[in-house]
Coordinates of C-alpha atoms in Angstrom, one line a residue:
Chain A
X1 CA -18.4 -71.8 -33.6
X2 CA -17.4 -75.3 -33.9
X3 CA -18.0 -78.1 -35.5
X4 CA -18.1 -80.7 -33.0
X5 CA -16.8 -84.6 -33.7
X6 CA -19.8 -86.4 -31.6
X7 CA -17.1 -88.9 -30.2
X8 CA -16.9 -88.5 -26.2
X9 CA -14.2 -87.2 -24.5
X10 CA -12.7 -85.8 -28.1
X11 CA -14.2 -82.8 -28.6
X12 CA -13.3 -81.7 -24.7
X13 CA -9.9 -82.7 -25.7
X14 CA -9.8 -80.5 -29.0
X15 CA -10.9 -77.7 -26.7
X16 CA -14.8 -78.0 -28.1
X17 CA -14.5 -79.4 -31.4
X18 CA -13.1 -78.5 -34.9
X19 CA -12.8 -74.5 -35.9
X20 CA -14.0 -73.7 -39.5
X21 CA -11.9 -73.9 -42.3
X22 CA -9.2 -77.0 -40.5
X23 CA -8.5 -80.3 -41.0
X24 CA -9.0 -83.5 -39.1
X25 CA -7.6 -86.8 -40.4
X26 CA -8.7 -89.7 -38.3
X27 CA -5.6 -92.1 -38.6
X28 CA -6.6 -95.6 -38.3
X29 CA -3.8 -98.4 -37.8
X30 CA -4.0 -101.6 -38.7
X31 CA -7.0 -104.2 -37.3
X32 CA -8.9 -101.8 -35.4
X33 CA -12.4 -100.3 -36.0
X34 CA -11.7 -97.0 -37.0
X35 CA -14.1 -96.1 -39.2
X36 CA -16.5 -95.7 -36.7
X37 CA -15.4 -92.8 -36.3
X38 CA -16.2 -90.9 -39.1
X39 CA -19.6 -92.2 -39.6
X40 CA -20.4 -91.4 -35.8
X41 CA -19.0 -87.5 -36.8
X42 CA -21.1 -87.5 -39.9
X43 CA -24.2 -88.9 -38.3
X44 CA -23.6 -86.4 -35.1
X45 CA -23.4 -83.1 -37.2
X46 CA -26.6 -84.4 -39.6
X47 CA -28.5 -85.0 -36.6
X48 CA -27.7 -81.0 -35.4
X49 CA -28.9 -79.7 -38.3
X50 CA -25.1 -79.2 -40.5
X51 CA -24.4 -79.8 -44.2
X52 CA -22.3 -82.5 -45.1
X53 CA -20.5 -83.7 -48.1
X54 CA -19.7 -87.3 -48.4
X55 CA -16.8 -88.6 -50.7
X56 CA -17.1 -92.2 -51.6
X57 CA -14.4 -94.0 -53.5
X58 CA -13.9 -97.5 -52.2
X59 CA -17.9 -98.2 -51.8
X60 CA -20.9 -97.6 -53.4
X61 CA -22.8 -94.5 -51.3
X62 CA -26.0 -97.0 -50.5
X63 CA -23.5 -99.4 -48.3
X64 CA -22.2 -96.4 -46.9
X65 CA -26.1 -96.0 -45.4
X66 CA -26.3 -99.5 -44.8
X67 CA -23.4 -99.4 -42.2
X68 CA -24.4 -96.3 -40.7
X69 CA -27.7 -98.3 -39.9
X70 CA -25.7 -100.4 -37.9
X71 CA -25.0 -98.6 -35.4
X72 CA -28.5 -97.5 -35.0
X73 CA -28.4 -94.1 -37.2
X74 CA -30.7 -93.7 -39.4
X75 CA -30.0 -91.2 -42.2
X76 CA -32.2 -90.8 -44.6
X77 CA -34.1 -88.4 -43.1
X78 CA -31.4 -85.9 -44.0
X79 CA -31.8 -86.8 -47.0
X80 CA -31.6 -83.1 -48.3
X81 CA -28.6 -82.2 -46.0
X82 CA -25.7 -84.9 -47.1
X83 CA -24.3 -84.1 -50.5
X84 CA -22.3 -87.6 -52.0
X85 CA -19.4 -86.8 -54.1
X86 CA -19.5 -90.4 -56.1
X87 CA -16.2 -91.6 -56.9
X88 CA -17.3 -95.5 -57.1
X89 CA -19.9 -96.2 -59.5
X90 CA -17.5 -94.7 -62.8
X91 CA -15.4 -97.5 -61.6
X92 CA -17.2 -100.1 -61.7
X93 CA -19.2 -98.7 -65.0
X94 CA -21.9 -98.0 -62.9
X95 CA -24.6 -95.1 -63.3
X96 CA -25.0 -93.1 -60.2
X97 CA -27.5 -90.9 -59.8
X98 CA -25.7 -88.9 -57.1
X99 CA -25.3 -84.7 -56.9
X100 CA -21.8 -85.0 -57.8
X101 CA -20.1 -87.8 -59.7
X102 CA -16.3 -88.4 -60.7
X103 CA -15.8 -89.1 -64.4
X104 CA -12.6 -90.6 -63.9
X105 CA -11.8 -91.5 -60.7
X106 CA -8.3 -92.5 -61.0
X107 CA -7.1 -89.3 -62.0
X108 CA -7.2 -86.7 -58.9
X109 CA -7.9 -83.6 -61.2
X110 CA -11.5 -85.8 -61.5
X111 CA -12.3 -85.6 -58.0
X112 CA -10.9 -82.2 -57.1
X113 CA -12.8 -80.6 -59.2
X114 CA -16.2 -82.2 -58.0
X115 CA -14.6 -81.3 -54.4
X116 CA -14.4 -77.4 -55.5
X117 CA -17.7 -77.6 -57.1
X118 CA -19.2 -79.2 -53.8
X119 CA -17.4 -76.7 -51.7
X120 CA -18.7 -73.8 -53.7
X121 CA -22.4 -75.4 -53.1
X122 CA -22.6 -76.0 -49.5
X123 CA -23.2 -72.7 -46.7
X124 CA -19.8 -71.8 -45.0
X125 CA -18.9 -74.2 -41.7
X126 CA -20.2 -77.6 -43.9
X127 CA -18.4 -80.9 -43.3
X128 CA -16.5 -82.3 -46.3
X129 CA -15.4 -85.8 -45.6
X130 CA -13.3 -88.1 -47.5
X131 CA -15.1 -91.5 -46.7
X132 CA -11.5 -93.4 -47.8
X133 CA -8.0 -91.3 -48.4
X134 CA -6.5 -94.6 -48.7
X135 CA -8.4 -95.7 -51.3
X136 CA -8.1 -92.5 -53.3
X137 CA -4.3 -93.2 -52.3
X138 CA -4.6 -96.5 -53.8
X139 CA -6.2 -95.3 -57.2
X140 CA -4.1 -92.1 -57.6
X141 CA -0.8 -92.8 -56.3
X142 CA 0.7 -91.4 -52.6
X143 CA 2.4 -88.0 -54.1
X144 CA -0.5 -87.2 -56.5
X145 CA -2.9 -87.5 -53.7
X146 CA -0.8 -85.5 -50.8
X147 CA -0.5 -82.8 -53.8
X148 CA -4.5 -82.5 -53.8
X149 CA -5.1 -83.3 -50.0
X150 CA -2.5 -80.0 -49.6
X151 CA -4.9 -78.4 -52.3
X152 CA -8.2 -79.2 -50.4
X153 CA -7.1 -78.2 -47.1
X154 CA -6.4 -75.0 -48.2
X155 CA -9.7 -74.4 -50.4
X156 CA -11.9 -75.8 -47.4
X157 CA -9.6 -72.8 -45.4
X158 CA -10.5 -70.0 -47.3
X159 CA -14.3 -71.7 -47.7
X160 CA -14.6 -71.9 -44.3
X161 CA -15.6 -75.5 -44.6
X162 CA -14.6 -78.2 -42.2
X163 CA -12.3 -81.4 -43.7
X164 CA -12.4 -84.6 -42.5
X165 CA -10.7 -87.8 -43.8
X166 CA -10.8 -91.1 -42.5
X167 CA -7.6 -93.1 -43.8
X168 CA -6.0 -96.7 -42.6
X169 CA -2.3 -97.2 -42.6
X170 CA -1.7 -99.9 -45.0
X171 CA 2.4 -100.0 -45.6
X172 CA 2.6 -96.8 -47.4
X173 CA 5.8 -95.2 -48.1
X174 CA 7.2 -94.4 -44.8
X175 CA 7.6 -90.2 -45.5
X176 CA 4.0 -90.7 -46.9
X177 CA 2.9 -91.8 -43.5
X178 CA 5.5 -89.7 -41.1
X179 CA 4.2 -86.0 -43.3
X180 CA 0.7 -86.9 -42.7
X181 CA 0.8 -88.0 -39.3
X182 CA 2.4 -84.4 -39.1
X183 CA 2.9 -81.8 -41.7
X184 CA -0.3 -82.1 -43.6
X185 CA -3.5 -82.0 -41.2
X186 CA -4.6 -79.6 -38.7
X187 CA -5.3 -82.0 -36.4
X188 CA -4.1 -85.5 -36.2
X189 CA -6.1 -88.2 -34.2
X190 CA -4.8 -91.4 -34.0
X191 CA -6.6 -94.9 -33.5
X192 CA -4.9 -98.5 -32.9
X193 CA -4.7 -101.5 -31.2
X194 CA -3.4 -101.8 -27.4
X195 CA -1.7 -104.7 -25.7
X196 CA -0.7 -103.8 -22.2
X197 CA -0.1 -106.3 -19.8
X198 CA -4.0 -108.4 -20.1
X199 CA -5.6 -105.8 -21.5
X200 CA -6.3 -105.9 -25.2
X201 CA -8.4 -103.5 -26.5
X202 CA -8.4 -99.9 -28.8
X203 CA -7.4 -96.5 -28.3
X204 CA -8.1 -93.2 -29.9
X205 CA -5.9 -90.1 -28.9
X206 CA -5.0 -86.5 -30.3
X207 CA -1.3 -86.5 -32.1
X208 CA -1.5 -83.2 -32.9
X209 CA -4.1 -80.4 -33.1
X210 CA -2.5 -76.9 -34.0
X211 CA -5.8 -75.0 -32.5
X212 CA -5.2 -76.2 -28.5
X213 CA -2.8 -76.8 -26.0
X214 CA -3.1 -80.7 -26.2
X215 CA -1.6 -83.3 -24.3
X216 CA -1.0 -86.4 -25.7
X217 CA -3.5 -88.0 -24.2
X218 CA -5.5 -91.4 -24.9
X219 CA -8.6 -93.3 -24.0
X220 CA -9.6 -96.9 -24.4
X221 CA -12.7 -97.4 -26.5
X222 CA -15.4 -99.7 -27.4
X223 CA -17.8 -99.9 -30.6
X224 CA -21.5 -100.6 -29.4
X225 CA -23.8 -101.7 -32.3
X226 CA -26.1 -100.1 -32.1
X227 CA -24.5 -97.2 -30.3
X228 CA -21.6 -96.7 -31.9
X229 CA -18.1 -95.7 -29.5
X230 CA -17.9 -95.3 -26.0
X231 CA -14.8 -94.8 -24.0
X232 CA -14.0 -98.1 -22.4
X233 CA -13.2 -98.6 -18.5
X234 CA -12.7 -102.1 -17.9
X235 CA -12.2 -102.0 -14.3
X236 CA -13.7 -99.7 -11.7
X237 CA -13.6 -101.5 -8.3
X238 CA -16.3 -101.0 -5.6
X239 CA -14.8 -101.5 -2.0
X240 CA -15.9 -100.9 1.7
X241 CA -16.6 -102.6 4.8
X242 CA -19.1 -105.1 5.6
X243 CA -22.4 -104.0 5.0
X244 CA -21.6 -100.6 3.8
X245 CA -24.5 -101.1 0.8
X246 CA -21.6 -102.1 -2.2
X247 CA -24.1 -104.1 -3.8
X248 CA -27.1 -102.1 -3.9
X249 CA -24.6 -99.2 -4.9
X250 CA -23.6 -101.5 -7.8
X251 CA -27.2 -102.6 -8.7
X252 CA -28.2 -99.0 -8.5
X253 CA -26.0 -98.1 -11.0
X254 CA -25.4 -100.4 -13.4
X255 CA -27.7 -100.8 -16.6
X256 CA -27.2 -104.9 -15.6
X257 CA -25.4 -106.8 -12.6
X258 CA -25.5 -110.2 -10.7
X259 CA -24.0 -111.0 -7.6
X260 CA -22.6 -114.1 -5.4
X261 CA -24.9 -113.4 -2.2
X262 CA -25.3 -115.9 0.4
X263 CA -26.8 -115.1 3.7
X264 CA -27.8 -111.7 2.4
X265 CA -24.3 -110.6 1.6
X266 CA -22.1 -110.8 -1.2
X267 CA -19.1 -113.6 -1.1
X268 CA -17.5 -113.5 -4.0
X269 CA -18.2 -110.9 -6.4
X270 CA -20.7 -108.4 -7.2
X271 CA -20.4 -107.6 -11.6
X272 CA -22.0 -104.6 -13.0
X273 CA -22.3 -103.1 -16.3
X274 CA -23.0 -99.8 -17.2
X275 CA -23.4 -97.8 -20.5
X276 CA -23.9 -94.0 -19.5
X277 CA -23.1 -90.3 -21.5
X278 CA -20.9 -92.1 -23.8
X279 CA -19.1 -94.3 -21.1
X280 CA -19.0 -98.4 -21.1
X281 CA -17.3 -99.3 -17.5
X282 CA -17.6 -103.0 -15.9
X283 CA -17.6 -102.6 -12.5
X284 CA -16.2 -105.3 -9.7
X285 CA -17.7 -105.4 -6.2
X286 CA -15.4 -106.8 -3.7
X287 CA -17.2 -108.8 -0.4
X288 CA -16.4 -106.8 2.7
X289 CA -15.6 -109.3 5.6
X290 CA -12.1 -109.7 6.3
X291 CA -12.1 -113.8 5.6
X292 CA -12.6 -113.1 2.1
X293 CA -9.7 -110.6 1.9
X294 CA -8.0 -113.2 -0.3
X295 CA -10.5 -112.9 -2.9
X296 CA -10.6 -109.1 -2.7
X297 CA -6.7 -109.0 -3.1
X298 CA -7.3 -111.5 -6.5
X299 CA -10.2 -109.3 -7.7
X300 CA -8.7 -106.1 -7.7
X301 CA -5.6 -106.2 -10.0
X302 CA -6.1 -103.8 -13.1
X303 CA -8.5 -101.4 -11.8
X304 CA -8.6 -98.4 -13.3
X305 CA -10.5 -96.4 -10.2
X306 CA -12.4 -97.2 -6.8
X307 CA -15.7 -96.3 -5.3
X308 CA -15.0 -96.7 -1.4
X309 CA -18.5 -97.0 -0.1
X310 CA -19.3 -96.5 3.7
X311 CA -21.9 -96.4 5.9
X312 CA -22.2 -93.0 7.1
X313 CA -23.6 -94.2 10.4
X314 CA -21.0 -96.3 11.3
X315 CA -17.5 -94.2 11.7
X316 CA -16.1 -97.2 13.5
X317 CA -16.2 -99.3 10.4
X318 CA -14.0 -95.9 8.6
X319 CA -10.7 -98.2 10.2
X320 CA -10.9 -100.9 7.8
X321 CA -12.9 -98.9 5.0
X322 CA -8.8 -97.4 4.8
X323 CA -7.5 -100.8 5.2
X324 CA -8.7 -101.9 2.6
X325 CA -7.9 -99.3 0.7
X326 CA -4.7 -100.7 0.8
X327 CA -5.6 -104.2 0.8
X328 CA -6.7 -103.1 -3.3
X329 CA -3.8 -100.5 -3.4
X330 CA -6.5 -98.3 -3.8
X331 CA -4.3 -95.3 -3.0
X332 CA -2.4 -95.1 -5.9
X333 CA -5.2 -95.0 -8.2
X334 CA -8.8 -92.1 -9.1
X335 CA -10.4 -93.2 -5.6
X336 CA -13.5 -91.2 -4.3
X337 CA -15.8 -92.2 -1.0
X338 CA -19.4 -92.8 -1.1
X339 CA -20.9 -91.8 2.1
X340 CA -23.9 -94.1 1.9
X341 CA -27.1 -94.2 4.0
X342 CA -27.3 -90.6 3.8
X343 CA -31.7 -91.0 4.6
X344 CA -30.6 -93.1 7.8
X345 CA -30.8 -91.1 11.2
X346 CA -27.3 -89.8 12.7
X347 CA -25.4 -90.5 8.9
X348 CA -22.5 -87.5 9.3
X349 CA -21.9 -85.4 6.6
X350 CA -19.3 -85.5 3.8
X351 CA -17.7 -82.4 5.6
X352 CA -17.7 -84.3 8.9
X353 CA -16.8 -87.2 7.6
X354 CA -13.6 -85.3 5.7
X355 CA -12.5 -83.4 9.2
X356 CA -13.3 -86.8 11.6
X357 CA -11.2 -89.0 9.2
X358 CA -8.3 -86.5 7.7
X359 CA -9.1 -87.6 4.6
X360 CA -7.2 -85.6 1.6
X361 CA -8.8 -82.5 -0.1
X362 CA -8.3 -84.0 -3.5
X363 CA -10.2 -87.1 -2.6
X364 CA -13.9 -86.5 -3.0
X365 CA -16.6 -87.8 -0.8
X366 CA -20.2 -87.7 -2.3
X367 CA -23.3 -88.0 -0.3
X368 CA -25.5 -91.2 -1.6
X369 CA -28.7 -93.3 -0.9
X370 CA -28.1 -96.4 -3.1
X371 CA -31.6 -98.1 -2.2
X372 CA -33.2 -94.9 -4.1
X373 CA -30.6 -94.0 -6.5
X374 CA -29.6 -90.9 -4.7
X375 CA -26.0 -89.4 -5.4
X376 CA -24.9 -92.5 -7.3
X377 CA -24.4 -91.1 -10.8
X378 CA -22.7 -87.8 -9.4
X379 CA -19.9 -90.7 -8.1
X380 CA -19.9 -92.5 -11.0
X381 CA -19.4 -88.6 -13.2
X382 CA -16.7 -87.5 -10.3
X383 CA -14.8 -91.0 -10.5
X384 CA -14.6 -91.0 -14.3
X385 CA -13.7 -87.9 -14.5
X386 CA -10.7 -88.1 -12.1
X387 CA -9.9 -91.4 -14.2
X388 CA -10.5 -89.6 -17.8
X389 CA -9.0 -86.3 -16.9
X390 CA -5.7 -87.4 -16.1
X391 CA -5.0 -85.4 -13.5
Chain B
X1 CA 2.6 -111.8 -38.5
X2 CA -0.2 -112.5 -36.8
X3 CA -0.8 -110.1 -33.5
X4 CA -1.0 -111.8 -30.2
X5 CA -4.7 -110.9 -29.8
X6 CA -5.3 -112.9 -32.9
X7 CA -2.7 -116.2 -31.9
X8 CA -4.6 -116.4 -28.8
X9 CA -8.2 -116.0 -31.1
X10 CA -6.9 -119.0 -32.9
X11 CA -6.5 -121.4 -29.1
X12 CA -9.7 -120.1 -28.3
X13 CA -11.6 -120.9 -32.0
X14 CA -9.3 -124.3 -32.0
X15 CA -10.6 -125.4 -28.8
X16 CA -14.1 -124.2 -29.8
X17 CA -13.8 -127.1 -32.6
X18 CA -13.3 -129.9 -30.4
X19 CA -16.6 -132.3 -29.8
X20 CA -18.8 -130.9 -27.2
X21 CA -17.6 -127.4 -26.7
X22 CA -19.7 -124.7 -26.8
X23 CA -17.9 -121.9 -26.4
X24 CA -14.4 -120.6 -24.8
X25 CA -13.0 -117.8 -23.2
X26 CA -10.2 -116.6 -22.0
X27 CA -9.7 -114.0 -18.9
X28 CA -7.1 -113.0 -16.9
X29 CA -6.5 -114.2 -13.0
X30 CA -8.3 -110.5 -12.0
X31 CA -11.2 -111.2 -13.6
X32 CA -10.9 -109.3 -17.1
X33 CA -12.2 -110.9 -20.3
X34 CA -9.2 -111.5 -22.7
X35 CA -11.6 -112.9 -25.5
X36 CA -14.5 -115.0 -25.9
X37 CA -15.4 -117.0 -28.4
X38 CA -19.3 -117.5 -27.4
X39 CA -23.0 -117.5 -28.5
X40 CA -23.9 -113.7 -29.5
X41 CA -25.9 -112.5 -26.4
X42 CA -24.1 -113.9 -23.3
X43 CA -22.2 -111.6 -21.7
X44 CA -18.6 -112.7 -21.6
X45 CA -17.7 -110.0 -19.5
X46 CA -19.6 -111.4 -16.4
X47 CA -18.6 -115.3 -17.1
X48 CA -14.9 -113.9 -17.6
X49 CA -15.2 -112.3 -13.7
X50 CA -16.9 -115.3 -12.4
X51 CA -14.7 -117.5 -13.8
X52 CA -11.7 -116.1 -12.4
X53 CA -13.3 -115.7 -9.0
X54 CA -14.5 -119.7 -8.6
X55 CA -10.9 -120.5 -9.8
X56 CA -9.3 -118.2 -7.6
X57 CA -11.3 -119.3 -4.9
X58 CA -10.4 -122.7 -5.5
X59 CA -6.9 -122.4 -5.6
X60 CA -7.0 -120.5 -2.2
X61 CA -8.9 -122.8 -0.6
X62 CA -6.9 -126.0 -1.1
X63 CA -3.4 -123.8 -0.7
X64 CA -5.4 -123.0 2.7
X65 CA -5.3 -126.9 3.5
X66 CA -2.0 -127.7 1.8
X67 CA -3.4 -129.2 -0.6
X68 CA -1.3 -127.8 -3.4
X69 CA -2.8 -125.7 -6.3
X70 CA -5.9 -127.6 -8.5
X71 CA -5.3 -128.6 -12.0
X72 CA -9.1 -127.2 -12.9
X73 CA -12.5 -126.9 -11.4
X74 CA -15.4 -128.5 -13.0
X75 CA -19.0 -127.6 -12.3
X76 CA -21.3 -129.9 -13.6
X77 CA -25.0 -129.1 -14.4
X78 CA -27.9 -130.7 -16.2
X79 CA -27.5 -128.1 -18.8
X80 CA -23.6 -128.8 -19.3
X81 CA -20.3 -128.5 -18.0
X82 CA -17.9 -125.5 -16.7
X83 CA -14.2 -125.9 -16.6
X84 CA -11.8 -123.4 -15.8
X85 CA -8.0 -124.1 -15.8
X86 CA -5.0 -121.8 -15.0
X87 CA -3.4 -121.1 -18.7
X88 CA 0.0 -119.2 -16.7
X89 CA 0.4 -116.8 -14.3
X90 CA -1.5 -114.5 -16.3
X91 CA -4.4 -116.0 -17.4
X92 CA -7.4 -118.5 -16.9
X93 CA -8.8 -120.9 -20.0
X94 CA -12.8 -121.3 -19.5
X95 CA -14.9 -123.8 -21.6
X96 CA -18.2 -124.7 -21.7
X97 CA -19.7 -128.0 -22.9
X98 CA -22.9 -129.8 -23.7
X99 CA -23.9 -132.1 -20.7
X100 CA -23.1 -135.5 -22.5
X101 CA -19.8 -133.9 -23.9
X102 CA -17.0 -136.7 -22.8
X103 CA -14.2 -134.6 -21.1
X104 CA -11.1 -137.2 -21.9
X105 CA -10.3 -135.2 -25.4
X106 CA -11.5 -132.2 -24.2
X107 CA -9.2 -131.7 -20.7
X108 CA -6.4 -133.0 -23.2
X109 CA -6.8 -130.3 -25.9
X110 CA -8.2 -127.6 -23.1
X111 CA -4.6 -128.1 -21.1
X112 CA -2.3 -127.9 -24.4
X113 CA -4.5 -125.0 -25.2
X114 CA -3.7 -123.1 -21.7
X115 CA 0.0 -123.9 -22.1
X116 CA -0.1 -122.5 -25.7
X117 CA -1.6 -119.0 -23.9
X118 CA 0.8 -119.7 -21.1
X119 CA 3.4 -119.1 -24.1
X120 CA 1.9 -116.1 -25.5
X121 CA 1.2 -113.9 -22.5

């Protein structure tokens, strides 16, 4: 049994989730909105019924709740199933009326020993999370608190309890930052900014993770509020010849679009959005006539993926379906074909259309009827998957 | 020091200050949002695309007539004004403006503004 994180695409990447008794340290750098994370893997596991164990030390635990509300989760209705482990309110000379509460919080013994006495508490396979190891860093020193974090990682081992710490590189000492990023922790996941050519955003991926074969790996995110994160394609290009149904294919599946139609076609640009199983992806429809190739060439820098739509009842139009394929240098990137208009009479089938066309085994062709929403969200699932599987 | 991200937040928040402006974005030629500094609730991610497209469409169609590239297009409207200006090779500066705004100031700051971004990217 695992304990799964709740963040998409992760938990296929740890092959399932997080095996009892390991650690996961979710390494946030500088600027980015990390600490999503470990409130959407708390919220996730409550939801499913799990135990979990909250540390506070930088924060009182009602602001905790507060920001969890945020994104939409509403906790206190597992009330009875998240333990706090106070190490604020002594702080501040505060009372706290919490299950477990540090005397002194800026002496590590303190909060061991309420982390032992939690640990002992809670049913084997609970979540412990440190809400802050960089605050407890801050309070305790960096040696003092590696000392314990080696101490808990080996109690929550032999408890068969799951560790989680969410921690932000502020300029520690630079072995302080290199052991944890890979001596320490079971599992290292790492989240930071990205500049790459125009696109700035944030990525998460898996530095380490002793329990699976990993590849280092990463995936742009986004944080919804509410909602919380969904992996972030900020590109996905829908191509195909003139009156192939791009924009009904986009309208379909998109949660909102608008479009440039004149005439009853589209002449500039078709934009979609869509939010769907933990994916954010704004999608670009290209016009299909050949005048406006210009505008398709401009359009379709930076995508990360292409939906080639065609109208299954028209193989002569297939010609320029593959020209402009390479008009968006489509064939270098995830590309599938939607064979659309599948209710019309005489529409060939994927298979015929694969054998007619010699088009490549690894590029998929998927059977659709935009006007009724037939097929479309197996495409979108095949095209993200051949984007997010990195294969 | 300041990341790029947050230089070119500065332009965009800058330009947001000026008399008349109501919000500013900046997207690349292909039609990604860069950033936005806009009213909660619009969706950047659409004016970003658009944007791009009515500029690129611009360009290509005086080019097409050898008429050189345009400095900026602006679309006027009861409601206010759209202008999009190249800001590099990179890169396209959007604003948008209350209709009486007055564009004299505005065009000045909006085209040291896309040559600052021009810098940056």
């Amino acid at each position: 049994m695992m304990v799964e994180t709740g963040i998409p695409k992760l938990d296929e990447f740890l092959d399932g989730g997080i095996p009892k008794g390991k650690s996961l340290i979710y390494f946030n750098h500088l600027g980015v909105e990390g600490d999503v994370f470990g409130m959407q893997t708390l919220y996730h596991n409550l939801a499913k019924g799990g135990t979990c164990v909250y540390v506070t030390s930088s924060s009182n635990p009602e602001t905790m709740k507060d920001h969890l509300r945020e994104f939409g989760w509403n906790i206190k209705q597992f009330d009875d199933k998240l333990l706090i482990i106070d190490g604020f309110s002594s702080l501040i000379g505060g009372l706290s009326t919490e299950n477990y509460v540090v005397s002194n919080p800026e002496s590590i013994d303190s909060m061991t020993e309420m982390i032992d006495r939690a640990m002992k508490d809670v049913p084997k396979g609970s979540i412990i999370m440190v809400g802050s190891l960089s605050s407890i860093m801050d309070l305790c020193g960096e040696e003092n608190t590696l000392n314990a974090v080696k101490m808990w990682n080996r109690m929550a081992m032999i408890r068969e309890h799951v560790l989680i710490y969410n921690f932000t590189a502020w300029p520690y000492e630079e072995s302080t930052l290199k052991s944890m990023k890979n001596d320490i922790f079971n599992c290292v996941i790492s989240i930071g900014g990205i500049e790459e050519r125009v696109i700035f955003g944030q990525y998460f991926g898996v530095l380490k993770a002793d329990w699976s074969k990993v590849e280092m790996r990463s995936m742009l995110f986004r944080v919804l509020r509410p909602g919380g994160i969904r992996i972030y394609i900020p590109k996905i290009l829908v191509t195909g010849p003139f009156n192939a149904g791009k924009s009904s294919f986009i309208h379909s599946l998109s949660t909102r679009a608008v479009s440039v139609d004149r005439l009853g076609t589209t002449i500039a640009l078709d934009h979609g959005h869509i939010d769907y199983k933990g994916f954010s992806a704004d999608i670009f429809g290209t016009p299909g006539q050949e005048r406006f190739d210009p505008i398709i060439k401009m359009i379709s820098g930076e995508a990360m993926g292409i939906f080639l739509v065609v109208d299954s009842t028209l193989p002569k139009d297939f010609i320029r379906a593959k020209q402009m394929l390479e008009i968006t240098k489509g064939y270098g990137l995830p590309h599938i074909i939607v064979a659309n208009k599948q209710d019309l009479p005489g529409a060939l089938s994927a298979d015929e259309i694969r054998n007619h066309f010699n088009i490549p085994k690894d590029v998929p062709i998927v059977p659709t009827v935009a006007t009724s929403k037939k097929g479309i969200y197996e495409a979108f699932d095949i095209l993200v998957e051949k984007i997010t599987g990195g294969d | 020091m300041d990341s790029t991200i947050e230089l070119l937040e500065k332009v965009l928040t800058d330009l947001k200050k000026v008399g008349g402006v109501e919000a500013s974005a900046l997207a690349s030629r292909d039609g990604l949002l860069i950033k936005a500094i806009m009213p909660s609730g619009q969706h950047a991610e659409t004016f970003a695309a658009m944007s791009a497209t009515m500029l690129g469409a611009a360009e290509t169609a005086t080019t097409e007539l050898g008429k050189r590239i345009p400095e900026r297009v602006i679309v006027e409207s009861d409601h206010g004004k759209l202008i999009a200006t190249g800001a590099g090779p990179k890169a396209l500066l959007v604003l948008l403006t209350t209709p009486e705004a007055g564009l004299g100031l505005i065009l000045l700051e909006m085209d040291k503004a896309a040559q600052n971004v021009k810098e940056l990217l």
